[in-house]
Amino acid sequence: MKLNDPVIRSFKVAKVFRENQDKLNSIDFSTNGEKLISCSEDDQIVLYDCEKGTQTRTVNSKKYGVDLIHFTHSSMTAIHSSTKVDDTIRYLSLHDNKYLRYFPGHTKKVISLNISPIDDTFISGSLDKTLRLWDLRSPNCQGVMHLQGKPVAAFDPEGLIFAAGVNSESIKLYDLRSYDKGPFVTFMLNQEKECEWTGLKFSKDGKTILISTNGSVIRLIDAFHGTPLQTFTGYLNNKGIPIEASFSPDSQYIFSGSTDGRVHVWNADTGFKVCVLNGDHPSPVQCIQFNPKYMMMVSACTNLAFWLPTIEEE
């Protein structure tokens, strides 16, 4: 798969799904790129087939609500945080809509959830200022880190280290085998004045970390030294919502939604904006991701759009 500027600019909406009554708050692709899962504020979980471009099933989570949904290593199970009742993380079988396990422990809203790329470990961050490490096979928390502020966290592509962004000003890197010794490095960045960090992602090559915010700025830093590399701006976020930013699978491009319903794309190396894509989203685009295996992108507001390139790859 070769992405270049003309291919990126040629992306058009191929299909729109209007299943949801309320805004989508989270989407995730299965590792093989064949399935997509979404969850929304109307407590629905929807599964899509990316090859056929169809919706395959809808599961309701009316009792607990649903946010931060992620496939596990099977595309028939997922974990998600809750928006009602309590702050327990839930492990769901999509096959028969049954909960397989509960992960209680957080005392405030879970704002970050990330699954290891290599095994059954996952990490959660909460407004209770803790990060917790879990194993899908056990309801008991494997480890707790108490922090000085709100944490967002992510695993690196090898699944050997994880990064925690704390208080919108520092990034701490932990070795998974010795996290109890504390971070092995901390990068101090200028604290955000106008906004807060809402997400971290490592690039596929593990060299950079992308920081999403609830303002109109996205940051890219060097994953080894913490050096600021790029600041991406020029998209709209006048509602203070967490707008997702994502890498292309080759780590070359950065995608972001916008409150005006459009999709903005930048070159990760130069920081230059490649294009603004209009997908006729009627409300803010909060979720955006590029398929890890196929040449397709997905963006979501209250609607969910599948995007495909309209020119042939060279």
PDB file of C-alpha atoms in Angstrom:
ATOM      1  CA  MET A   1       0.000   0.000   0.000  1.00  0.00           C
ATOM      2  CA  LYS A   2       1.575   3.247  -1.129  1.00  0.00           C
ATOM      3  CA  LEU A   3       0.097   6.453   0.188  1.00  0.00           C
ATOM      4  CA  ASN A   4       1.125   9.728  -1.414  1.00  0.00           C
ATOM      5  CA  ASP A   5      -0.370  13.225  -1.591  1.00  0.00           C
ATOM      6  CA  PRO A   6      -2.463  12.658  -4.764  1.00  0.00           C
ATOM      7  CA  VAL A   7      -3.904   9.414  -3.350  1.00  0.00           C
ATOM      8  CA  ILE A   8      -4.741  11.126  -0.044  1.00  0.00           C
ATOM      9  CA  ARG A   9      -6.406  14.055  -1.832  1.00  0.00           C
ATOM     10  CA  SER A  10      -8.503  11.644  -3.893  1.00  0.00           C
ATOM     11  CA  PHE A  11     -10.248  10.095  -0.883  1.00  0.00           C
ATOM     12  CA  LYS A  12     -14.041  10.326  -1.115  1.00  0.00           C
ATOM     13  CA  VAL A  13     -16.865   9.028   1.051  1.00  0.00           C
ATOM     14  CA  ALA A  14     -17.934   5.676  -0.392  1.00  0.00           C
ATOM     15  CA  LYS A  15     -20.630   4.807   2.125  1.00  0.00           C
ATOM     16  CA  VAL A  16     -22.435   6.494   5.008  1.00  0.00           C
ATOM     17  CA  PHE A  17     -24.131   4.668   7.884  1.00  0.00           C
ATOM     18  CA  ARG A  18     -26.820   6.501   9.827  1.00  0.00           C
ATOM     19  CA  GLU A  19     -27.584   3.916  12.520  1.00  0.00           C
ATOM     20  CA  ASN A  20     -26.951   6.156  15.509  1.00  0.00           C
ATOM     21  CA  GLN A  21     -29.228   8.695  17.147  1.00  0.00           C
ATOM     22  CA  ASP A  22     -26.363  10.329  19.010  1.00  0.00           C
ATOM     23  CA  LYS A  23     -22.687  11.052  18.423  1.00  0.00           C
ATOM     24  CA  LEU A  24     -20.163   8.243  18.130  1.00  0.00           C
ATOM     25  CA  ASN A  25     -17.535   8.489  20.846  1.00  0.00           C
ATOM     26  CA  SER A  26     -15.137   5.724  19.828  1.00  0.00           C
ATOM     27  CA  ILE A  27     -14.186   3.450  16.894  1.00  0.00           C
ATOM     28  CA  ASP A  28     -11.642   0.646  16.483  1.00  0.00           C
ATOM     29  CA  PHE A  29     -10.435  -1.633  13.675  1.00  0.00           C
ATOM     30  CA  SER A  30      -9.651  -5.299  14.215  1.00  0.00           C
ATOM     31  CA  THR A  31      -5.946  -6.090  13.763  1.00  0.00           C
ATOM     32  CA  ASN A  32      -6.550  -7.721  10.366  1.00  0.00           C
ATOM     33  CA  GLY A  33      -8.507  -4.667   9.173  1.00  0.00           C
ATOM     34  CA  GLU A  34     -11.562  -6.729   8.260  1.00  0.00           C
ATOM     35  CA  LYS A  35     -13.884  -5.467  11.010  1.00  0.00           C
ATOM     36  CA  LEU A  36     -14.709  -2.130  12.558  1.00  0.00           C
ATOM     37  CA  ILE A  37     -16.506  -1.537  15.844  1.00  0.00           C
ATOM     38  CA  SER A  38     -18.107   1.699  16.999  1.00  0.00           C
ATOM     39  CA  CYS A  39     -19.850   2.880  20.138  1.00  0.00           C
ATOM     40  CA  SER A  40     -21.999   5.920  20.695  1.00  0.00           C
ATOM     41  CA  GLU A  41     -23.688   8.071  23.296  1.00  0.00           C
ATOM     42  CA  ASP A  42     -27.010   6.356  22.541  1.00  0.00           C
ATOM     43  CA  ASP A  43     -25.469   3.214  24.164  1.00  0.00           C
ATOM     44  CA  GLN A  44     -25.150   1.271  20.910  1.00  0.00           C
ATOM     45  CA  ILE A  45     -22.237  -0.877  19.803  1.00  0.00           C
ATOM     46  CA  VAL A  46     -22.215  -1.465  16.038  1.00  0.00           C
ATOM     47  CA  LEU A  47     -20.052  -3.933  14.104  1.00  0.00           C
ATOM     48  CA  TYR A  48     -19.116  -3.395  10.447  1.00  0.00           C
ATOM     49  CA  ASP A  49     -17.562  -5.591   7.772  1.00  0.00           C
ATOM     50  CA  CYS A  50     -14.863  -3.465   6.094  1.00  0.00           C
ATOM     51  CA  GLU A  51     -14.470  -5.697   3.026  1.00  0.00           C
ATOM     52  CA  LYS A  52     -18.165  -5.785   2.178  1.00  0.00           C
ATOM     53  CA  GLY A  53     -18.882  -2.278   3.452  1.00  0.00           C
ATOM     54  CA  THR A  54     -21.839  -3.486   5.500  1.00  0.00           C
ATOM     55  CA  GLN A  55     -23.104  -3.254   9.030  1.00  0.00           C
ATOM     56  CA  THR A  56     -23.149  -6.745  10.527  1.00  0.00           C
ATOM     57  CA  ARG A  57     -24.692  -6.377  13.969  1.00  0.00           C
ATOM     58  CA  THR A  58     -25.814  -3.991  16.693  1.00  0.00           C
ATOM     59  CA  VAL A  59     -25.473  -4.645  20.404  1.00  0.00           C
ATOM     60  CA  ASN A  60     -27.060  -2.421  23.032  1.00  0.00           C
ATOM     61  CA  SER A  61     -25.407  -1.519  26.307  1.00  0.00           C
ATOM     62  CA  LYS A  62     -28.309   0.436  27.776  1.00  0.00           C
ATOM     63  CA  LYS A  63     -27.578  -0.412  31.385  1.00  0.00           C
ATOM     64  CA  TYR A  64     -23.916   0.616  31.600  1.00  0.00           C
ATOM     65  CA  GLY A  65     -23.470   2.869  28.580  1.00  0.00           C
ATOM     66  CA  VAL A  66     -20.354   2.474  26.450  1.00  0.00           C
ATOM     67  CA  ASP A  67     -17.206   4.420  25.577  1.00  0.00           C
ATOM     68  CA  LEU A  68     -13.577   3.739  24.544  1.00  0.00           C
ATOM     69  CA  ILE A  69     -14.388   0.488  22.761  1.00  0.00           C
ATOM     70  CA  HIS A  70     -11.516  -1.736  21.589  1.00  0.00           C
ATOM     71  CA  PHE A  71     -11.328  -5.119  19.940  1.00  0.00           C
ATOM     72  CA  THR A  72      -9.251  -7.641  21.846  1.00  0.00           C
ATOM     73  CA  HIS A  73      -7.091  -9.964  19.715  1.00  0.00           C
ATOM     74  CA  SER A  74     -10.260 -11.704  18.606  1.00  0.00           C
ATOM     75  CA  SER A  75     -12.670  -9.734  16.461  1.00  0.00           C
ATOM     76  CA  MET A  76     -15.545 -11.352  18.347  1.00  0.00           C
ATOM     77  CA  THR A  77     -14.710  -9.821  21.732  1.00  0.00           C
ATOM     78  CA  ALA A  78     -14.202  -6.227  22.872  1.00  0.00           C
ATOM     79  CA  ILE A  79     -13.488  -4.225  26.011  1.00  0.00           C
ATOM     80  CA  HIS A  80     -15.111  -0.906  26.828  1.00  0.00           C
ATOM     81  CA  SER A  81     -15.484   1.646  29.592  1.00  0.00           C
ATOM     82  CA  SER A  82     -18.842   2.554  31.063  1.00  0.00           C
ATOM     83  CA  THR A  83     -20.765   5.833  31.150  1.00  0.00           C
ATOM     84  CA  LYS A  84     -23.410   4.833  33.698  1.00  0.00           C
ATOM     85  CA  VAL A  85     -23.748   2.924  37.005  1.00  0.00           C
ATOM     86  CA  ASP A  86     -20.010   2.658  37.800  1.00  0.00           C
ATOM     87  CA  ASP A  87     -16.505   2.985  36.330  1.00  0.00           C
ATOM     88  CA  THR A  88     -15.914  -0.714  35.746  1.00  0.00           C
ATOM     89  CA  ILE A  89     -14.318  -1.840  32.478  1.00  0.00           C
ATOM     90  CA  ARG A  90     -16.280  -4.582  30.739  1.00  0.00           C
ATOM     91  CA  TYR A  91     -15.183  -7.457  28.502  1.00  0.00           C
ATOM     92  CA  LEU A  92     -17.898  -8.331  26.004  1.00  0.00           C
ATOM     93  CA  SER A  93     -18.514 -11.284  23.718  1.00  0.00           C
ATOM     94  CA  LEU A  94     -19.967  -9.795  20.519  1.00  0.00           C
ATOM     95  CA  HIS A  95     -21.001 -13.226  19.354  1.00  0.00           C
ATOM     96  CA  ASP A  96     -23.750 -13.666  21.955  1.00  0.00           C
ATOM     97  CA  ASN A  97     -23.804 -10.237  23.642  1.00  0.00           C
ATOM     98  CA  LYS A  98     -22.650 -11.560  27.024  1.00  0.00           C
ATOM     99  CA  TYR A  99     -20.162 -10.039  29.417  1.00  0.00           C
ATOM    100  CA  LEU A 100     -17.214 -12.392  29.926  1.00  0.00           C
ATOM    101  CA  ARG A 101     -15.547 -10.465  32.743  1.00  0.00           C
ATOM    102  CA  TYR A 102     -15.651  -7.230  34.734  1.00  0.00           C
ATOM    103  CA  PHE A 103     -12.618  -5.159  35.746  1.00  0.00           C
ATOM    104  CA  PRO A 104     -13.554  -3.036  38.776  1.00  0.00           C
ATOM    105  CA  GLY A 105     -11.139  -0.672  40.513  1.00  0.00           C
ATOM    106  CA  HIS A 106     -11.364   2.826  39.095  1.00  0.00           C
ATOM    107  CA  THR A 107     -13.363   5.229  41.250  1.00  0.00           C
ATOM    108  CA  LYS A 108     -13.904   7.908  38.596  1.00  0.00           C
ATOM    109  CA  LYS A 109     -14.584   7.988  34.851  1.00  0.00           C
ATOM    110  CA  VAL A 110     -12.134   6.022  32.687  1.00  0.00           C
ATOM    111  CA  ILE A 111     -10.722   8.401  30.065  1.00  0.00           C
ATOM    112  CA  SER A 112      -8.063   6.211  28.445  1.00  0.00           C
ATOM    113  CA  LEU A 113      -8.114   2.553  27.424  1.00  0.00           C
ATOM    114  CA  ASN A 114      -5.527   0.760  25.349  1.00  0.00           C
ATOM    115  CA  ILE A 115      -4.860  -2.893  24.579  1.00  0.00           C
ATOM    116  CA  SER A 116      -1.391  -4.383  24.102  1.00  0.00           C
ATOM    117  CA  PRO A 117      -0.528  -5.173  20.461  1.00  0.00           C
ATOM    118  CA  ILE A 118       1.062  -8.491  21.481  1.00  0.00           C
ATOM    119  CA  ASP A 119      -0.892 -10.096  24.334  1.00  0.00           C
ATOM    120  CA  ASP A 120      -3.892  -9.935  26.690  1.00  0.00           C
ATOM    121  CA  THR A 121      -2.575  -6.980  28.696  1.00  0.00           C
ATOM    122  CA  PHE A 122      -4.462  -3.700  28.665  1.00  0.00           C
ATOM    123  CA  ILE A 123      -4.053  -0.361  30.378  1.00  0.00           C
ATOM    124  CA  SER A 124      -6.627   2.120  31.643  1.00  0.00           C
ATOM    125  CA  GLY A 125      -6.369   5.700  32.863  1.00  0.00           C
ATOM    126  CA  SER A 126      -9.000   7.490  34.915  1.00  0.00           C
ATOM    127  CA  LEU A 127      -9.981  10.841  36.407  1.00  0.00           C
ATOM    128  CA  ASP A 128      -9.092   9.207  39.752  1.00  0.00           C
ATOM    129  CA  LYS A 129      -5.463   9.970  38.689  1.00  0.00           C
ATOM    130  CA  THR A 130      -4.433   6.332  38.413  1.00  0.00           C
ATOM    131  CA  LEU A 131      -3.255   4.118  35.604  1.00  0.00           C
ATOM    132  CA  ARG A 132      -4.111   0.464  35.961  1.00  0.00           C
ATOM    133  CA  LEU A 133      -2.633  -2.554  34.194  1.00  0.00           C
ATOM    134  CA  TRP A 134      -4.881  -5.542  33.573  1.00  0.00           C
ATOM    135  CA  ASP A 135      -4.869  -8.982  32.017  1.00  0.00           C
ATOM    136  CA  LEU A 136      -8.009 -10.078  30.150  1.00  0.00           C
ATOM    137  CA  ARG A 137      -7.817 -13.453  31.894  1.00  0.00           C
ATOM    138  CA  SER A 138      -8.157 -12.041  35.422  1.00  0.00           C
ATOM    139  CA  PRO A 139     -10.586  -9.551  36.995  1.00  0.00           C
ATOM    140  CA  ASN A 140      -7.852  -8.399  39.375  1.00  0.00           C
ATOM    141  CA  CYS A 141      -5.776  -5.373  38.565  1.00  0.00           C
ATOM    142  CA  GLN A 142      -2.133  -6.363  37.822  1.00  0.00           C
ATOM    143  CA  GLY A 143      -0.648  -3.013  38.791  1.00  0.00           C
ATOM    144  CA  VAL A 144      -1.563   0.561  39.770  1.00  0.00           C
ATOM    145  CA  MET A 145       0.355   3.775  39.141  1.00  0.00           C
ATOM    146  CA  HIS A 146      -0.700   6.835  41.155  1.00  0.00           C
ATOM    147  CA  LEU A 147      -0.083  10.029  39.201  1.00  0.00           C
ATOM    148  CA  GLN A 148      -0.198  13.766  39.781  1.00  0.00           C
ATOM    149  CA  GLY A 149      -2.967  14.441  37.280  1.00  0.00           C
ATOM    150  CA  LYS A 150      -5.262  13.093  34.576  1.00  0.00           C
ATOM    151  CA  PRO A 151      -3.533  10.319  32.613  1.00  0.00           C
ATOM    152  CA  VAL A 152      -3.802   9.232  28.980  1.00  0.00           C
ATOM    153  CA  ALA A 153      -1.837   6.134  27.995  1.00  0.00           C
ATOM    154  CA  ALA A 154      -0.742   3.981  25.063  1.00  0.00           C
ATOM    155  CA  PHE A 155       1.395   0.923  24.336  1.00  0.00           C
ATOM    156  CA  ASP A 156       4.261   1.117  21.872  1.00  0.00           C
ATOM    157  CA  PRO A 157       3.939  -1.087  18.717  1.00  0.00           C
ATOM    158  CA  GLU A 158       6.159  -3.801  20.241  1.00  0.00           C
ATOM    159  CA  GLY A 159       4.071  -3.958  23.405  1.00  0.00           C
ATOM    160  CA  LEU A 160       7.214  -3.646  25.547  1.00  0.00           C
ATOM    161  CA  ILE A 161       6.710  -0.165  26.937  1.00  0.00           C
ATOM    162  CA  PHE A 162       3.790   2.127  27.579  1.00  0.00           C
ATOM    163  CA  ALA A 163       3.587   5.892  27.660  1.00  0.00           C
ATOM    164  CA  ALA A 164       1.526   7.910  30.116  1.00  0.00           C
ATOM    165  CA  GLY A 165       0.702  11.530  29.401  1.00  0.00           C
ATOM    166  CA  VAL A 166       0.069  13.307  32.714  1.00  0.00           C
ATOM    167  CA  ASN A 167      -1.531  16.682  33.394  1.00  0.00           C
ATOM    168  CA  SER A 168      -1.125  17.766  29.741  1.00  0.00           C
ATOM    169  CA  GLU A 169       2.560  18.514  30.345  1.00  0.00           C
ATOM    170  CA  SER A 170       4.671  15.382  30.854  1.00  0.00           C
ATOM    171  CA  ILE A 171       5.062  12.006  29.178  1.00  0.00           C
ATOM    172  CA  LYS A 172       6.386   9.139  31.266  1.00  0.00           C
ATOM    173  CA  LEU A 173       7.673   5.960  29.640  1.00  0.00           C
ATOM    174  CA  TYR A 174       7.429   2.701  31.570  1.00  0.00           C
ATOM    175  CA  ASP A 175       8.984  -0.676  30.862  1.00  0.00           C
ATOM    176  CA  LEU A 176       6.218  -3.259  31.098  1.00  0.00           C
ATOM    177  CA  ARG A 177       8.524  -5.738  32.872  1.00  0.00           C
ATOM    178  CA  SER A 178       9.488  -3.274  35.608  1.00  0.00           C
ATOM    179  CA  TYR A 179       6.767  -0.603  35.683  1.00  0.00           C
ATOM    180  CA  ASP A 180       6.618  -0.861  39.489  1.00  0.00           C
ATOM    181  CA  LYS A 181      10.050   0.832  39.584  1.00  0.00           C
ATOM    182  CA  GLY A 182       8.431   3.915  38.024  1.00  0.00           C
ATOM    183  CA  PRO A 183       9.056   5.498  34.621  1.00  0.00           C
ATOM    184  CA  PHE A 184      12.512   5.021  33.061  1.00  0.00           C
ATOM    185  CA  VAL A 185      12.249   8.435  31.402  1.00  0.00           C
ATOM    186  CA  THR A 186      10.019  11.509  31.742  1.00  0.00           C
ATOM    187  CA  PHE A 187       9.680  14.145  29.024  1.00  0.00           C
ATOM    188  CA  MET A 188       8.539  17.565  30.221  1.00  0.00           C
ATOM    189  CA  LEU A 189       6.679  19.584  27.590  1.00  0.00           C
ATOM    190  CA  ASN A 190       5.168  23.043  27.802  1.00  0.00           C
ATOM    191  CA  GLN A 191       1.887  22.677  29.638  1.00  0.00           C
ATOM    192  CA  GLU A 192      -1.125  23.252  27.379  1.00  0.00           C
ATOM    193  CA  LYS A 193      -2.716  26.586  28.194  1.00  0.00           C
ATOM    194  CA  GLU A 194      -5.866  26.438  26.087  1.00  0.00           C
ATOM    195  CA  CYS A 195      -6.693  22.738  26.180  1.00  0.00           C
ATOM    196  CA  GLU A 196      -6.024  19.328  27.702  1.00  0.00           C
ATOM    197  CA  TRP A 197      -4.493  16.178  26.272  1.00  0.00           C
ATOM    198  CA  THR A 198      -7.154  13.591  25.478  1.00  0.00           C
ATOM    199  CA  GLY A 199      -5.195  10.814  23.750  1.00  0.00           C
ATOM    200  CA  LEU A 200      -1.766   9.372  22.935  1.00  0.00           C
ATOM    201  CA  LYS A 201      -0.779   7.158  20.014  1.00  0.00           C
ATOM    202  CA  PHE A 202       2.549   5.718  18.946  1.00  0.00           C
ATOM    203  CA  SER A 203       3.319   5.654  15.235  1.00  0.00           C
ATOM    204  CA  LYS A 204       3.514   2.169  13.705  1.00  0.00           C
ATOM    205  CA  ASP A 205       7.311   2.474  13.429  1.00  0.00           C
ATOM    206  CA  GLY A 206       7.482   3.406  17.140  1.00  0.00           C
ATOM    207  CA  LYS A 207       9.482   6.575  16.450  1.00  0.00           C
ATOM    208  CA  THR A 208       6.923   9.245  17.311  1.00  0.00           C
ATOM    209  CA  ILE A 209       4.025   9.874  19.702  1.00  0.00           C
ATOM    210  CA  LEU A 210       0.905  11.762  18.615  1.00  0.00           C
ATOM    211  CA  ILE A 211      -0.944  13.777  21.255  1.00  0.00           C
ATOM    212  CA  SER A 212      -4.638  14.605  20.697  1.00  0.00           C
ATOM    213  CA  THR A 213      -6.358  17.385  22.640  1.00  0.00           C
ATOM    214  CA  ASN A 214      -9.783  18.872  23.291  1.00  0.00           C
ATOM    215  CA  GLY A 215      -8.578  22.108  21.642  1.00  0.00           C
ATOM    216  CA  SER A 216      -7.466  23.001  18.125  1.00  0.00           C
ATOM    217  CA  VAL A 217      -3.910  21.709  18.395  1.00  0.00           C
ATOM    218  CA  ILE A 218      -2.292  18.291  17.873  1.00  0.00           C
ATOM    219  CA  ARG A 219       1.305  17.616  18.897  1.00  0.00           C
ATOM    220  CA  LEU A 220       3.864  15.179  17.531  1.00  0.00           C
ATOM    221  CA  ILE A 221       6.937  14.363  19.614  1.00  0.00           C
ATOM    222  CA  ASP A 222       9.979  12.136  19.233  1.00  0.00           C
ATOM    223  CA  ALA A 223       9.332   8.895  21.142  1.00  0.00           C
ATOM    224  CA  PHE A 224      12.982   8.470  22.184  1.00  0.00           C
ATOM    225  CA  HIS A 225      13.934  11.989  23.261  1.00  0.00           C
ATOM    226  CA  GLY A 226      10.610  13.755  23.821  1.00  0.00           C
ATOM    227  CA  THR A 227      11.609  16.494  21.377  1.00  0.00           C
ATOM    228  CA  PRO A 228       8.616  18.383  19.922  1.00  0.00           C
ATOM    229  CA  LEU A 229       8.585  17.656  16.179  1.00  0.00           C
ATOM    230  CA  GLN A 230       5.370  19.175  14.816  1.00  0.00           C
ATOM    231  CA  THR A 231       2.300  21.086  15.903  1.00  0.00           C
ATOM    232  CA  PHE A 232      -0.737  20.590  13.679  1.00  0.00           C
ATOM    233  CA  THR A 233      -3.354  23.348  13.700  1.00  0.00           C
ATOM    234  CA  GLY A 234      -5.893  24.944  11.389  1.00  0.00           C
ATOM    235  CA  TYR A 235      -8.745  22.579  12.114  1.00  0.00           C
ATOM    236  CA  LEU A 236     -11.741  23.724  14.095  1.00  0.00           C
ATOM    237  CA  ASN A 237     -12.522  22.685  17.658  1.00  0.00           C
ATOM    238  CA  ASN A 238     -14.679  25.390  19.196  1.00  0.00           C
ATOM    239  CA  LYS A 239     -16.625  22.979  21.399  1.00  0.00           C
ATOM    240  CA  GLY A 240     -13.824  21.716  23.655  1.00  0.00           C
ATOM    241  CA  ILE A 241     -14.457  18.099  22.660  1.00  0.00           C
ATOM    242  CA  PRO A 242     -11.809  15.379  22.437  1.00  0.00           C
ATOM    243  CA  ILE A 243     -11.119  15.137  18.703  1.00  0.00           C
ATOM    244  CA  GLU A 244      -9.215  12.029  17.711  1.00  0.00           C
ATOM    245  CA  ALA A 245      -6.031  12.316  15.653  1.00  0.00           C
ATOM    246  CA  SER A 246      -4.595   9.254  13.906  1.00  0.00           C
ATOM    247  CA  PHE A 247      -1.618   8.106  11.863  1.00  0.00           C
ATOM    248  CA  SER A 248      -1.747   6.459   8.483  1.00  0.00           C
ATOM    249  CA  PRO A 249      -0.337   2.894   8.735  1.00  0.00           C
ATOM    250  CA  ASP A 250       2.954   4.038   7.130  1.00  0.00           C
ATOM    251  CA  SER A 251       3.277   6.805   9.795  1.00  0.00           C
ATOM    252  CA  GLN A 252       3.580   9.416   6.994  1.00  0.00           C
ATOM    253  CA  TYR A 253       0.276  11.228   7.441  1.00  0.00           C
ATOM    254  CA  ILE A 254      -1.769  12.579  10.334  1.00  0.00           C
ATOM    255  CA  PHE A 255      -5.576  12.723  10.157  1.00  0.00           C
ATOM    256  CA  SER A 256      -7.930  14.701  12.361  1.00  0.00           C
ATOM    257  CA  GLY A 257     -11.616  15.459  12.554  1.00  0.00           C
ATOM    258  CA  SER A 258     -13.002  18.951  13.068  1.00  0.00           C
ATOM    259  CA  THR A 259     -16.102  20.540  14.586  1.00  0.00           C
ATOM    260  CA  ASP A 260     -17.095  21.830  11.118  1.00  0.00           C
ATOM    261  CA  GLY A 261     -17.514  18.210   9.960  1.00  0.00           C
ATOM    262  CA  ARG A 262     -14.411  18.070   7.757  1.00  0.00           C
ATOM    263  CA  VAL A 263     -11.277  15.906   7.823  1.00  0.00           C
ATOM    264  CA  HIS A 264      -7.817  17.503   7.898  1.00  0.00           C
ATOM    265  CA  VAL A 265      -4.662  15.737   6.714  1.00  0.00           C
ATOM    266  CA  TRP A 266      -1.028  16.749   7.316  1.00  0.00           C
ATOM    267  CA  ASN A 267       2.358  15.399   6.318  1.00  0.00           C
ATOM    268  CA  ALA A 268       3.916  14.045   9.541  1.00  0.00           C
ATOM    269  CA  ASP A 269       7.503  14.901   8.511  1.00  0.00           C
ATOM    270  CA  THR A 270       7.039  18.431   7.205  1.00  0.00           C
ATOM    271  CA  GLY A 271       3.976  19.477   9.197  1.00  0.00           C
ATOM    272  CA  PHE A 272       2.394  20.844   6.007  1.00  0.00           C
ATOM    273  CA  LYS A 273      -1.314  20.388   5.457  1.00  0.00           C
ATOM    274  CA  VAL A 274      -1.934  18.049   2.528  1.00  0.00           C
ATOM    275  CA  CYS A 275      -5.674  18.636   2.181  1.00  0.00           C
ATOM    276  CA  VAL A 276      -9.035  19.149   3.851  1.00  0.00           C
ATOM    277  CA  LEU A 277     -11.585  16.500   2.889  1.00  0.00           C
ATOM    278  CA  ASN A 278     -15.283  17.206   2.953  1.00  0.00           C
ATOM    279  CA  GLY A 279     -17.432  14.237   3.836  1.00  0.00           C
ATOM    280  CA  ASP A 280     -20.681  16.150   4.445  1.00  0.00           C
ATOM    281  CA  HIS A 281     -20.677  15.275   8.130  1.00  0.00           C
ATOM    282  CA  PRO A 282     -23.610  17.178   9.705  1.00  0.00           C
ATOM    283  CA  SER A 283     -21.898  17.522  13.099  1.00  0.00           C
ATOM    284  CA  PRO A 284     -18.371  17.472  14.614  1.00  0.00           C
ATOM    285  CA  VAL A 285     -16.121  14.627  13.471  1.00  0.00           C
ATOM    286  CA  GLN A 286     -14.808  13.259  16.748  1.00  0.00           C
ATOM    287  CA  CYS A 287     -13.474   9.868  15.597  1.00  0.00           C
ATOM    288  CA  ILE A 288     -11.121   9.154  12.726  1.00  0.00           C
ATOM    289  CA  GLN A 289      -8.918   6.171  11.939  1.00  0.00           C
ATOM    290  CA  PHE A 290      -7.161   4.639   8.965  1.00  0.00           C
ATOM    291  CA  ASN A 291      -7.599   0.919   8.366  1.00  0.00           C
ATOM    292  CA  PRO A 292      -4.387  -0.945   9.386  1.00  0.00           C
ATOM    293  CA  LYS A 293      -4.525  -3.275   6.350  1.00  0.00           C
ATOM    294  CA  TYR A 294      -6.810  -1.864   3.660  1.00  0.00           C
ATOM    295  CA  MET A 295      -6.762   1.410   1.732  1.00  0.00           C
ATOM    296  CA  MET A 296      -9.697   2.912   3.587  1.00  0.00           C
ATOM    297  CA  MET A 297     -10.412   5.482   6.247  1.00  0.00           C
ATOM    298  CA  VAL A 298     -13.347   5.873   8.626  1.00  0.00           C
ATOM    299  CA  SER A 299     -14.667   9.091  10.158  1.00  0.00           C
ATOM    300  CA  ALA A 300     -17.614   9.521  12.481  1.00  0.00           C
ATOM    301  CA  CYS A 301     -19.928  12.180  13.913  1.00  0.00           C
ATOM    302  CA  THR A 302     -23.500  10.943  14.473  1.00  0.00           C
ATOM    303  CA  ASN A 303     -22.997   9.249  11.092  1.00  0.00           C
ATOM    304  CA  LEU A 304     -20.153   6.932  10.215  1.00  0.00           C
ATOM    305  CA  ALA A 305     -18.422   7.271   6.819  1.00  0.00           C
ATOM    306  CA  PHE A 306     -16.216   4.814   4.922  1.00  0.00           C
ATOM    307  CA  TRP A 307     -13.680   6.630   2.693  1.00  0.00           C
ATOM    308  CA  LEU A 308     -11.862   5.162  -0.312  1.00  0.00           C
ATOM    309  CA  PRO A 309      -9.344   6.655  -2.773  1.00  0.00           C
ATOM    310  CA  THR A 310     -10.742   7.472  -6.214  1.00  0.00           C
ATOM    311  CA  ILE A 311      -7.469   7.292  -8.144  1.00  0.00           C
ATOM    312  CA  GLU A 312      -5.442   4.176  -8.795  1.00  0.00           C
ATOM    313  CA  GLU A 313      -2.252   3.733  -6.837  1.00  0.00           C
ATOM    314  CA  GLU A 314       0.830   4.230  -8.942  1.00  0.00           C
TER     315      GLU A 314
END
